Amino acid sequence: MIAVYPGTFDPITNGHVDLIRRASGHFVHIHVLVAADTRKIPLFTVEERTAMIKDAVSPLANVSVEPFRGLLVDSVRRLKAGSIIRGLRATSDFEYEQQMALMNRRLHPEAETFFLVSSEDLTYLSSSFVREIASLGGDVSSMVPPGVKKALAEKFAGKPVARF
Ligand code: PNS
């Protein structure tokens, strides 16, 4: 079964990488789909977000990364994927995730959403916390891949402006 793993990934965290790694053992191929259209203005461009994910998942042979625009289900159809993967951290994620899964099912009933529970030690992680901590000069080494840490440092170099 081919799967997509969609998200904003602004930026990718170790929680996302852990989920991709764990899911990669259960699907023939995973397309990580990086949302180009976002509700909020992202810190990183879609090209930057895509490049950081490619770097982080390069050891995984059956994972590819690409940006997507428009409806997720249109990309799911184009890629002939039967599964949509999403991560669940806490119960607070559930309502939004359930709504999205039901909406996607209504739009494309053939695709099934699979939820992976995040690893215990990564449950507290979120891209928004990572942006906040990095923007305030905190150490994000244990939260993101090395390339992301470097990109965050460059983004906030000399800028004590919080953007989260
Ligand atoms: O990481 P995020 O921000 O929770 O990811 C949300 C994302 C990008 C997966 C979701 O907003 C999405 O699928 N956007 C594409 C537009 C779409 O298909 N909307 C209808 C789905 S309910």
Tab-separated table of N, CA and C and ligand atoms in Angstrom:
chain	number	residue	atom	x	y	z
A	1	MET	N	0.838	-1.201	0.000
A	1	MET	CA	0.000	0.000	0.000
A	1	MET	C	0.880	1.261	0.000
A	2	ILE	N	0.506	2.213	-0.863
A	2	ILE	CA	1.236	3.490	-0.907
A	2	ILE	C	0.526	4.465	0.036
A	3	ALA	N	1.303	5.265	0.773
A	3	ALA	CA	0.717	6.205	1.731
A	3	ALA	C	1.234	7.617	1.489
A	4	VAL	N	0.430	8.586	1.917
A	4	VAL	CA	0.933	9.959	1.975
A	4	VAL	C	0.980	10.363	3.450
A	5	TYR	N	1.917	11.222	3.776
A	5	TYR	CA	2.009	11.794	5.125
A	5	TYR	C	2.039	13.311	4.937
A	6	PRO	N	0.862	13.948	5.016
A	6	PRO	CA	0.812	15.385	4.744
A	6	PRO	C	1.006	16.224	6.005
A	7	GLY	N	1.482	17.434	5.818
A	7	GLY	CA	1.618	18.345	6.958
A	7	GLY	C	2.217	19.660	6.523
A	8	THR	N	2.300	20.564	7.500
A	8	THR	CA	2.904	21.873	7.228
A	8	THR	C	4.413	21.805	7.456
A	9	PHE	N	4.824	21.058	8.477
A	9	PHE	CA	6.244	20.815	8.759
A	9	PHE	C	7.051	22.121	8.805
A	10	ASP	N	6.629	23.033	9.674
A	10	ASP	CA	7.284	24.353	9.744
A	10	ASP	C	7.972	24.572	11.083
A	11	PRO	N	9.077	23.886	11.339
A	11	PRO	CA	9.807	22.939	10.511
A	11	PRO	C	9.522	21.502	10.974
A	12	ILE	N	10.113	20.535	10.244
A	12	ILE	CA	10.014	19.137	10.666
A	12	ILE	C	10.705	18.983	12.031
A	13	THR	N	10.104	18.154	12.898
A	13	THR	CA	10.699	17.904	14.229
A	13	THR	C	11.107	16.429	14.313
A	14	ASN	N	11.778	16.082	15.398
A	14	ASN	CA	12.134	14.666	15.610
A	14	ASN	C	10.879	13.807	15.777
A	15	GLY	N	9.784	14.417	16.206
A	15	GLY	CA	8.512	13.683	16.317
A	15	GLY	C	8.032	13.247	14.943
A	16	HIS	N	8.092	14.154	13.960
A	16	HIS	CA	7.706	13.798	12.589
A	16	HIS	C	8.644	12.720	12.033
A	17	VAL	N	9.950	12.909	12.256
A	17	VAL	CA	10.936	11.956	11.698
A	17	VAL	C	10.699	10.567	12.284
A	18	ASP	N	10.442	10.510	13.588
A	18	ASP	CA	10.182	9.225	14.258
A	18	ASP	C	8.959	8.548	13.637
A	19	LEU	N	7.930	9.353	13.399
A	19	LEU	CA	6.700	8.788	12.821
A	19	LEU	C	6.948	8.264	11.395
A	20	ILE	N	7.685	9.023	10.593
A	20	ILE	CA	7.975	8.593	9.219
A	20	ILE	C	8.791	7.297	9.243
A	21	ARG	N	9.774	7.261	10.136
A	21	ARG	CA	10.629	6.069	10.229
A	21	ARG	C	9.805	4.841	10.632
A	22	ARG	N	8.949	5.007	11.625
A	22	ARG	CA	8.146	3.871	12.082
A	22	ARG	C	7.152	3.444	11.006
A	23	ALA	N	6.524	4.412	10.340
A	23	ALA	CA	5.524	4.076	9.316
A	23	ALA	C	6.183	3.442	8.091
A	24	SER	N	7.429	3.798	7.822
A	24	SER	CA	8.083	3.333	6.582
A	24	SER	C	8.233	1.810	6.553
A	25	GLY	N	8.194	1.181	7.723
A	25	GLY	CA	8.273	-0.279	7.771
A	25	GLY	C	6.947	-0.954	7.455
A	26	HIS	N	5.895	-0.169	7.330
A	26	HIS	CA	4.556	-0.750	7.158
A	26	HIS	C	3.909	-0.417	5.821
A	27	PHE	N	4.572	0.431	5.027
A	27	PHE	CA	4.007	0.809	3.723
A	27	PHE	C	5.062	0.609	2.640
A	28	VAL	N	4.600	0.310	1.426
A	28	VAL	CA	5.539	0.115	0.312
A	28	VAL	C	6.290	1.416	0.045
A	29	HIS	N	5.536	2.519	0.024
A	29	HIS	CA	6.155	3.822	-0.215
A	29	HIS	C	5.386	4.886	0.555
A	30	ILE	N	6.105	5.862	1.066
A	30	ILE	CA	5.452	7.007	1.725
A	30	ILE	C	5.871	8.288	1.008
A	31	HIS	N	4.866	9.049	0.554
A	31	HIS	CA	5.118	10.379	-0.002
A	31	HIS	C	4.858	11.382	1.118
A	32	VAL	N	5.887	12.050	1.570
A	32	VAL	CA	5.685	13.131	2.546
A	32	VAL	C	5.260	14.358	1.738
A	33	LEU	N	4.072	14.871	2.042
A	33	LEU	CA	3.519	15.989	1.267
A	33	LEU	C	3.550	17.267	2.107
A	34	VAL	N	4.259	18.249	1.599
A	34	VAL	CA	4.493	19.485	2.350
A	34	VAL	C	3.542	20.568	1.845
A	35	ALA	N	2.670	21.047	2.728
A	35	ALA	CA	1.634	21.996	2.306
A	35	ALA	C	2.249	23.335	1.882
A	36	ALA	N	1.973	23.708	0.626
A	36	ALA	CA	2.445	25.006	0.123
A	36	ALA	C	1.480	26.108	0.554
A	37	ASP	N	0.186	25.770	0.618
A	37	ASP	CA	-0.824	26.744	1.055
A	37	ASP	C	-1.038	26.530	2.549
A	38	THR	N	-0.733	27.537	3.334
A	38	THR	CA	-0.867	27.399	4.784
A	38	THR	C	-1.766	28.510	5.324
A	39	ARG	N	-2.434	28.211	6.442
A	39	ARG	CA	-3.339	29.211	7.036
A	39	ARG	C	-2.566	30.406	7.547
A	40	LYS	N	-1.462	30.138	8.264
A	40	LYS	CA	-0.612	31.232	8.770
A	40	LYS	C	0.600	31.354	7.859
A	41	ILE	N	1.214	32.531	7.884
A	41	ILE	CA	2.445	32.693	7.103
A	41	ILE	C	3.517	31.838	7.766
A	42	PRO	N	4.105	30.875	7.018
A	42	PRO	CA	5.092	29.995	7.661
A	42	PRO	C	6.427	30.706	7.871
A	43	LEU	N	7.197	30.191	8.811
A	43	LEU	CA	8.540	30.739	9.037
A	43	LEU	C	9.440	30.383	7.857
A	44	PHE	N	9.315	29.137	7.374
A	44	PHE	CA	10.150	28.659	6.269
A	44	PHE	C	9.308	28.540	4.999
A	45	THR	N	9.914	28.828	3.856
A	45	THR	CA	9.217	28.662	2.576
A	45	THR	C	8.972	27.169	2.346
A	46	VAL	N	8.076	26.866	1.437
A	46	VAL	CA	7.794	25.455	1.168
A	46	VAL	C	9.039	24.751	0.616
A	47	GLU	N	9.857	25.498	-0.126
A	47	GLU	CA	11.098	24.901	-0.658
A	47	GLU	C	12.061	24.578	0.496
A	48	GLU	N	12.167	25.501	1.442
A	48	GLU	CA	13.053	25.269	2.593
A	48	GLU	C	12.545	24.089	3.429
A	49	ARG	N	11.227	24.040	3.656
A	49	ARG	CA	10.658	22.949	4.469
A	49	ARG	C	10.878	21.600	3.776
A	50	THR	N	10.683	21.585	2.451
A	50	THR	CA	10.862	20.341	1.687
A	50	THR	C	12.318	19.874	1.754
A	51	ALA	N	13.247	20.806	1.572
A	51	ALA	CA	14.675	20.448	1.573
A	51	ALA	C	15.094	19.901	2.941
A	52	MET	N	14.586	20.502	4.025
A	52	MET	CA	14.959	20.038	5.375
A	52	MET	C	14.432	18.626	5.625
A	53	ILE	N	13.223	18.340	5.119
A	53	ILE	CA	12.660	16.987	5.319
A	53	ILE	C	13.466	15.971	4.498
A	54	LYS	N	13.771	16.346	3.237
A	54	LYS	CA	14.551	15.430	2.379
A	54	LYS	C	15.852	15.047	3.084
A	55	ASP	N	16.501	16.025	3.650
A	55	ASP	CA	17.762	15.790	4.341
A	55	ASP	C	17.549	14.842	5.535
A	56	ALA	N	16.465	15.074	6.287
A	56	ALA	CA	16.227	14.291	7.511
A	56	ALA	C	15.821	12.849	7.226
A	57	VAL	N	15.166	12.596	6.093
A	57	VAL	CA	14.676	11.229	5.827
A	57	VAL	C	15.510	10.507	4.762
A	58	SER	N	16.643	11.091	4.395
A	58	SER	CA	17.449	10.501	3.310
A	58	SER	C	17.835	9.033	3.547
A	59	PRO	N	18.034	8.556	4.803
A	59	PRO	CA	18.364	7.133	4.965
A	59	PRO	C	17.200	6.197	4.632
A	60	LEU	N	15.986	6.713	4.511
A	60	LEU	CA	14.827	5.838	4.294
A	60	LEU	C	14.535	5.719	2.792
A	61	ALA	N	14.808	4.517	2.247
A	61	ALA	CA	14.761	4.324	0.791
A	61	ALA	C	13.348	4.436	0.209
A	62	ASN	N	12.335	4.120	0.988
A	62	ASN	CA	10.965	4.120	0.436
A	62	ASN	C	10.162	5.369	0.831
A	63	VAL	N	10.894	6.458	1.090
A	63	VAL	CA	10.217	7.717	1.449
A	63	VAL	C	10.661	8.810	0.482
A	64	SER	N	9.683	9.536	-0.088
A	64	SER	CA	10.014	10.690	-0.924
A	64	SER	C	9.271	11.911	-0.378
A	65	VAL	N	9.720	13.078	-0.787
A	65	VAL	CA	9.188	14.324	-0.221
A	65	VAL	C	8.873	15.288	-1.346
A	66	GLU	N	7.693	15.869	-1.313
A	66	GLU	CA	7.347	16.859	-2.335
A	66	GLU	C	6.322	17.852	-1.791
A	67	PRO	N	6.319	19.074	-2.337
A	67	PRO	CA	5.303	20.034	-1.921
A	67	PRO	C	3.957	19.677	-2.536
A	68	PHE	N	2.864	20.132	-1.926
A	68	PHE	CA	1.563	19.983	-2.582
A	68	PHE	C	0.737	21.251	-2.393
A	69	ARG	N	-0.136	21.478	-3.376
A	69	ARG	CA	-1.063	22.614	-3.342
A	69	ARG	C	-2.469	22.085	-3.473
A	70	GLY	N	-3.429	22.838	-3.038
A	70	GLY	CA	-4.827	22.465	-3.234
A	70	GLY	C	-5.262	21.381	-2.278
A	71	LEU	N	-6.290	20.641	-2.695
A	71	LEU	CA	-6.850	19.610	-1.815
A	71	LEU	C	-5.893	18.432	-1.672
A	72	LEU	N	-5.777	17.962	-0.449
A	72	LEU	CA	-4.928	16.797	-0.188
A	72	LEU	C	-5.397	15.593	-1.009
A	73	VAL	N	-6.711	15.383	-1.061
A	73	VAL	CA	-7.215	14.181	-1.736
A	73	VAL	C	-6.873	14.175	-3.231
A	74	ASP	N	-6.681	15.360	-3.831
A	74	ASP	CA	-6.277	15.389	-5.246
A	74	ASP	C	-4.862	14.815	-5.401
A	75	SER	N	-3.985	15.134	-4.439
A	75	SER	CA	-2.629	14.558	-4.478
A	75	SER	C	-2.685	13.066	-4.174
A	76	VAL	N	-3.577	12.682	-3.272
A	76	VAL	CA	-3.722	11.252	-2.930
A	76	VAL	C	-4.120	10.473	-4.183
A	77	ARG	N	-5.063	11.009	-4.949
A	77	ARG	CA	-5.494	10.338	-6.195
A	77	ARG	C	-4.362	10.290	-7.208
A	78	ARG	N	-3.699	11.432	-7.400
A	78	ARG	CA	-2.623	11.519	-8.398
A	78	ARG	C	-1.507	10.515	-8.099
A	79	LEU	N	-1.216	10.331	-6.819
A	79	LEU	CA	-0.114	9.440	-6.430
A	79	LEU	C	-0.566	7.991	-6.262
A	80	LYS	N	-1.862	7.753	-6.506
A	80	LYS	CA	-2.452	6.408	-6.360
A	80	LYS	C	-2.178	5.834	-4.959
A	81	ALA	N	-2.332	6.700	-3.965
A	81	ALA	CA	-2.122	6.275	-2.575
A	81	ALA	C	-3.459	5.842	-1.988
A	82	GLY	N	-3.419	4.819	-1.154
A	82	GLY	CA	-4.645	4.351	-0.518
A	82	GLY	C	-4.728	4.759	0.940
A	83	SER	N	-3.660	5.348	1.456
A	83	SER	CA	-3.597	5.641	2.884
A	83	SER	C	-3.074	7.042	3.147
A	84	ILE	N	-3.647	7.648	4.172
A	84	ILE	CA	-3.187	8.959	4.646
A	84	ILE	C	-2.718	8.735	6.086
A	85	ILE	N	-1.481	9.085	6.365
A	85	ILE	CA	-0.947	8.894	7.720
A	85	ILE	C	-0.978	10.223	8.465
A	86	ARG	N	-1.407	10.171	9.717
A	86	ARG	CA	-1.334	11.348	10.580
A	86	ARG	C	-0.869	10.902	11.963
A	87	GLY	N	-0.211	11.778	12.671
A	87	GLY	CA	0.255	11.465	14.015
A	87	GLY	C	-0.719	11.987	15.060
A	88	LEU	N	-0.819	11.275	16.161
A	88	LEU	CA	-1.626	11.735	17.299
A	88	LEU	C	-0.717	11.841	18.510
A	89	ARG	N	-0.661	13.033	19.083
A	89	ARG	CA	0.163	13.213	20.291
A	89	ARG	C	-0.724	13.083	21.526
A	90	ALA	N	-1.537	14.063	21.779
A	90	ALA	CA	-2.398	14.040	22.966
A	90	ALA	C	-3.854	14.020	22.525
A	91	THR	N	-4.747	13.870	23.490
A	91	THR	CA	-6.183	13.840	23.150
A	91	THR	C	-6.604	15.154	22.496
A	92	SER	N	-5.886	16.232	22.812
A	92	SER	CA	-6.231	17.538	22.228
A	92	SER	C	-6.094	17.536	20.701
A	93	ASP	N	-5.291	16.638	20.153
A	93	ASP	CA	-5.163	16.533	18.686
A	93	ASP	C	-6.396	15.875	18.072
A	94	PHE	N	-7.125	15.118	18.881
A	94	PHE	CA	-8.068	14.173	18.301
A	94	PHE	C	-9.212	14.815	17.506
A	95	GLU	N	-9.816	15.866	18.064
A	95	GLU	CA	-11.009	16.425	17.424
A	95	GLU	C	-10.703	16.935	16.013
A	96	TYR	N	-9.636	17.699	15.906
A	96	TYR	CA	-9.217	18.236	14.603
A	96	TYR	C	-8.868	17.101	13.642
A	97	GLU	N	-8.157	16.110	14.152
A	97	GLU	CA	-7.737	15.000	13.295
A	97	GLU	C	-8.937	14.172	12.830
A	98	GLN	N	-9.902	13.984	13.735
A	98	GLN	CA	-11.097	13.223	13.366
A	98	GLN	C	-11.891	13.968	12.286
A	99	GLN	N	-12.032	15.287	12.479
A	99	GLN	CA	-12.754	16.107	11.485
A	99	GLN	C	-12.084	16.004	10.124
A	100	MET	N	-10.757	16.120	10.134
A	100	MET	CA	-10.015	16.092	8.871
A	100	MET	C	-10.145	14.716	8.207
A	101	ALA	N	-10.038	13.661	9.008
A	101	ALA	CA	-10.145	12.307	8.453
A	101	ALA	C	-11.534	12.086	7.851
A	102	LEU	N	-12.568	12.557	8.549
A	102	LEU	CA	-13.937	12.364	8.041
A	102	LEU	C	-14.183	13.195	6.783
A	103	MET	N	-13.627	14.407	6.776
A	103	MET	CA	-13.777	15.277	5.605
A	103	MET	C	-13.058	14.671	4.399
A	104	ASN	N	-11.856	14.171	4.630
A	104	ASN	CA	-11.110	13.548	3.532
A	104	ASN	C	-11.810	12.280	3.047
A	105	ARG	N	-12.434	11.560	3.979
A	105	ARG	CA	-13.154	10.341	3.567
A	105	ARG	C	-14.366	10.698	2.704
A	106	ARG	N	-15.031	11.811	3.085
A	106	ARG	CA	-16.182	12.235	2.280
A	106	ARG	C	-15.745	12.621	0.864
A	107	LEU	N	-14.579	13.272	0.782
A	107	LEU	CA	-14.086	13.729	-0.521
A	107	LEU	C	-13.495	12.583	-1.348
A	108	HIS	N	-12.972	11.575	-0.646
A	108	HIS	CA	-12.286	10.473	-1.347
A	108	HIS	C	-12.436	9.195	-0.513
A	109	PRO	N	-13.605	8.535	-0.605
A	109	PRO	CA	-13.897	7.405	0.289
A	109	PRO	C	-12.932	6.234	0.171
A	110	GLU	N	-12.213	6.126	-0.940
A	110	GLU	CA	-11.312	4.969	-1.118
A	110	GLU	C	-10.053	5.079	-0.254
A	111	ALA	N	-9.711	6.282	0.168
A	111	ALA	CA	-8.486	6.438	0.976
A	111	ALA	C	-8.825	6.340	2.459
A	112	GLU	N	-7.987	5.649	3.192
A	112	GLU	CA	-8.206	5.470	4.628
A	112	GLU	C	-7.144	6.256	5.400
A	113	THR	N	-7.549	6.901	6.488
A	113	THR	CA	-6.570	7.606	7.329
A	113	THR	C	-6.075	6.681	8.433
A	114	PHE	N	-4.773	6.593	8.589
A	114	PHE	CA	-4.145	5.789	9.643
A	114	PHE	C	-3.471	6.730	10.634
A	115	PHE	N	-3.763	6.538	11.920
A	115	PHE	CA	-3.140	7.369	12.954
A	115	PHE	C	-2.039	6.592	13.657
A	116	LEU	N	-0.904	7.253	13.819
A	116	LEU	CA	0.177	6.669	14.609
A	116	LEU	C	0.315	7.485	15.884
A	117	VAL	N	0.349	6.807	17.010
A	117	VAL	CA	0.555	7.492	18.289
A	117	VAL	C	2.037	7.832	18.403
A	118	SER	N	2.320	9.065	18.773
A	118	SER	CA	3.718	9.483	18.827
A	118	SER	C	4.452	8.769	19.966
A	119	SER	N	5.761	8.661	19.810
A	119	SER	CA	6.574	8.016	20.843
A	119	SER	C	6.513	8.856	22.115
A	120	GLU	N	6.505	8.145	23.259
A	120	GLU	CA	6.327	8.808	24.563
A	120	GLU	C	7.220	10.032	24.763
A	121	ASP	N	8.512	9.859	24.460
A	121	ASP	CA	9.461	10.942	24.767
A	121	ASP	C	9.358	12.107	23.780
A	122	LEU	N	8.538	11.961	22.727
A	122	LEU	CA	8.414	13.030	21.725
A	122	LEU	C	7.015	13.648	21.714
A	123	THR	N	6.174	13.206	22.634
A	123	THR	CA	4.778	13.619	22.653
A	123	THR	C	4.593	15.127	22.852
A	124	TYR	N	5.496	15.727	23.585
A	124	TYR	CA	5.363	17.148	23.918
A	124	TYR	C	5.822	18.063	22.779
A	125	LEU	N	6.431	17.462	21.754
A	125	LEU	CA	7.053	18.276	20.698
A	125	LEU	C	6.046	18.860	19.718
A	126	SER	N	6.262	20.092	19.312
A	126	SER	CA	5.455	20.649	18.218
A	126	SER	C	6.316	21.663	17.476
A	127	SER	N	6.001	21.859	16.205
A	127	SER	CA	6.771	22.816	15.401
A	127	SER	C	6.652	24.214	15.993
A	128	SER	N	5.470	24.551	16.515
A	128	SER	CA	5.296	25.917	17.032
A	128	SER	C	6.148	26.151	18.288
A	129	PHE	N	6.244	25.139	19.156
A	129	PHE	CA	7.125	25.289	20.326
A	129	PHE	C	8.584	25.406	19.880
A	130	VAL	N	8.954	24.600	18.896
A	130	VAL	CA	10.332	24.639	18.401
A	130	VAL	C	10.653	26.044	17.856
A	131	ARG	N	9.728	26.616	17.082
A	131	ARG	CA	9.948	27.970	16.553
A	131	ARG	C	10.078	28.975	17.695
A	132	GLU	N	9.203	28.845	18.678
A	132	GLU	CA	9.219	29.787	19.797
A	132	GLU	C	10.540	29.693	20.575
A	133	ILE	N	10.931	28.455	20.888
A	133	ILE	CA	12.153	28.257	21.677
A	133	ILE	C	13.371	28.768	20.906
A	134	ALA	N	13.429	28.416	19.599
A	134	ALA	CA	14.578	28.840	18.790
A	134	ALA	C	14.610	30.362	18.654
A	135	SER	N	13.445	30.976	18.500
A	135	SER	CA	13.408	32.432	18.311
A	135	SER	C	13.848	33.172	19.572
A	136	LEU	N	13.718	32.488	20.725
A	136	LEU	CA	14.105	33.119	21.991
A	136	LEU	C	15.489	32.655	22.448
A	137	GLY	N	16.207	31.981	21.547
A	137	GLY	CA	17.591	31.602	21.822
A	137	GLY	C	17.752	30.303	22.590
A	138	GLY	N	16.686	29.505	22.730
A	138	GLY	CA	16.772	28.232	23.450
A	138	GLY	C	17.420	27.143	22.613
A	139	ASP	N	17.809	26.070	23.306
A	139	ASP	CA	18.499	24.963	22.641
A	139	ASP	C	17.488	23.929	22.136
A	140	VAL	N	17.447	23.735	20.816
A	140	VAL	CA	16.474	22.800	20.239
A	140	VAL	C	17.155	21.520	19.723
A	141	SER	N	18.403	21.305	20.148
A	141	SER	CA	19.177	20.142	19.651
A	141	SER	C	18.454	18.818	19.793
A	142	SER	N	17.734	18.631	20.890
A	142	SER	CA	17.098	17.333	21.128
A	142	SER	C	15.725	17.244	20.462
A	143	MET	N	15.318	18.304	19.789
A	143	MET	CA	13.950	18.356	19.259
A	143	MET	C	13.863	18.257	17.743
A	144	VAL	N	14.936	18.617	17.069
A	144	VAL	CA	14.906	18.674	15.592
A	144	VAL	C	16.171	18.063	15.003
A	145	PRO	N	16.121	17.639	13.724
A	145	PRO	CA	17.337	17.136	13.076
A	145	PRO	C	18.388	18.259	12.986
A	146	PRO	N	19.684	17.888	12.895
A	146	PRO	CA	20.749	18.897	12.907
A	146	PRO	C	20.583	19.987	11.834
A	147	GLY	N	20.130	19.601	10.641
A	147	GLY	CA	19.952	20.587	9.557
A	147	GLY	C	18.907	21.631	9.905
A	148	VAL	N	17.888	21.217	10.640
A	148	VAL	CA	16.819	22.144	11.038
A	148	VAL	C	17.337	23.093	12.115
A	149	LYS	N	18.122	22.551	13.033
A	149	LYS	CA	18.705	23.389	14.091
A	149	LYS	C	19.535	24.520	13.454
A	150	LYS	N	20.313	24.147	12.441
A	150	LYS	CA	21.174	25.119	11.753
A	150	LYS	C	20.312	26.170	11.034
A	151	ALA	N	19.266	25.681	10.357
A	151	ALA	CA	18.386	26.604	9.601
A	151	ALA	C	17.678	27.576	10.549
A	152	LEU	N	17.275	27.076	11.726
A	152	LEU	CA	16.618	27.952	12.708
A	152	LEU	C	17.597	29.004	13.222
A	153	ALA	N	18.827	28.566	13.482
A	153	ALA	CA	19.841	29.502	13.985
A	153	ALA	C	20.084	30.602	12.953
A	154	GLU	N	20.134	30.206	11.683
A	154	GLU	CA	20.349	31.204	10.624
A	154	GLU	C	19.157	32.153	10.512
A	155	LYS	N	17.960	31.574	10.611
A	155	LYS	CA	16.729	32.379	10.483
A	155	LYS	C	16.662	33.456	11.558
A	156	PHE	N	17.073	33.089	12.781
A	156	PHE	CA	16.917	34.023	13.897
A	156	PHE	C	18.217	34.762	14.244
A	157	ALA	N	19.269	34.542	13.445
A	157	ALA	CA	20.547	35.189	13.752
A	157	ALA	C	20.376	36.710	13.777
A	158	GLY	N	20.737	37.290	14.894
A	158	GLY	CA	20.682	38.749	15.020
A	158	GLY	C	19.275	39.311	15.049
A	159	LYS	N	18.291	38.436	15.166
A	159	LYS	CA	16.886	38.918	15.168
A	159	LYS	C	16.208	38.481	16.451
A	160	PRO	N	16.137	39.319	17.440
A	160	PRO	CA	15.448	38.909	18.669
A	160	PRO	C	13.935	39.030	18.534
A	161	VAL	N	13.441	38.837	17.296
A	161	VAL	CA	12.011	38.986	17.059
A	161	VAL	C	11.349	37.610	17.140
A	162	ALA	N	10.398	37.464	18.033
A	162	ALA	CA	9.709	36.179	18.152
A	162	ALA	C	8.699	36.044	17.027
A	163	ARG	N	8.697	34.881	16.376
A	163	ARG	CA	7.698	34.600	15.332
A	163	ARG	C	7.233	33.181	15.505
A	164	PHE	N	6.127	32.992	16.235
A	164	PHE	CA	5.620	31.654	16.461
A	164	PHE	C	4.120	31.706	16.499
B	1	PNS	O1	0.633	19.871	9.921
B	1	PNS	P1	-0.746	20.397	9.779
B	1	PNS	O2	-0.729	21.907	9.693
B	1	PNS	O3	-1.678	19.905	10.836
B	1	PNS	O4	-1.285	19.833	8.367
B	1	PNS	C1	-2.572	20.148	7.907
B	1	PNS	C2	-2.726	19.747	6.419
B	1	PNS	C3	-1.744	20.502	5.567
B	1	PNS	C4	-2.507	18.252	6.278
B	1	PNS	C5	-4.204	20.093	6.033
B	1	PNS	O5	-4.461	21.431	6.326
B	1	PNS	C6	-4.496	19.826	4.553
B	1	PNS	O6	-4.657	18.694	4.151
B	1	PNS	N1	-4.544	20.908	3.746
B	1	PNS	C7	-4.814	20.813	2.332
B	1	PNS	C8	-6.207	21.346	1.980
B	1	PNS	C9	-7.260	20.286	2.165
B	1	PNS	O7	-7.234	19.233	1.574
B	1	PNS	N2	-8.224	20.601	3.040
B	1	PNS	C10	-9.290	19.700	3.373
B	1	PNS	C11	-8.864	18.682	4.418
B	1	PNS	S1	-9.956	18.695	5.761
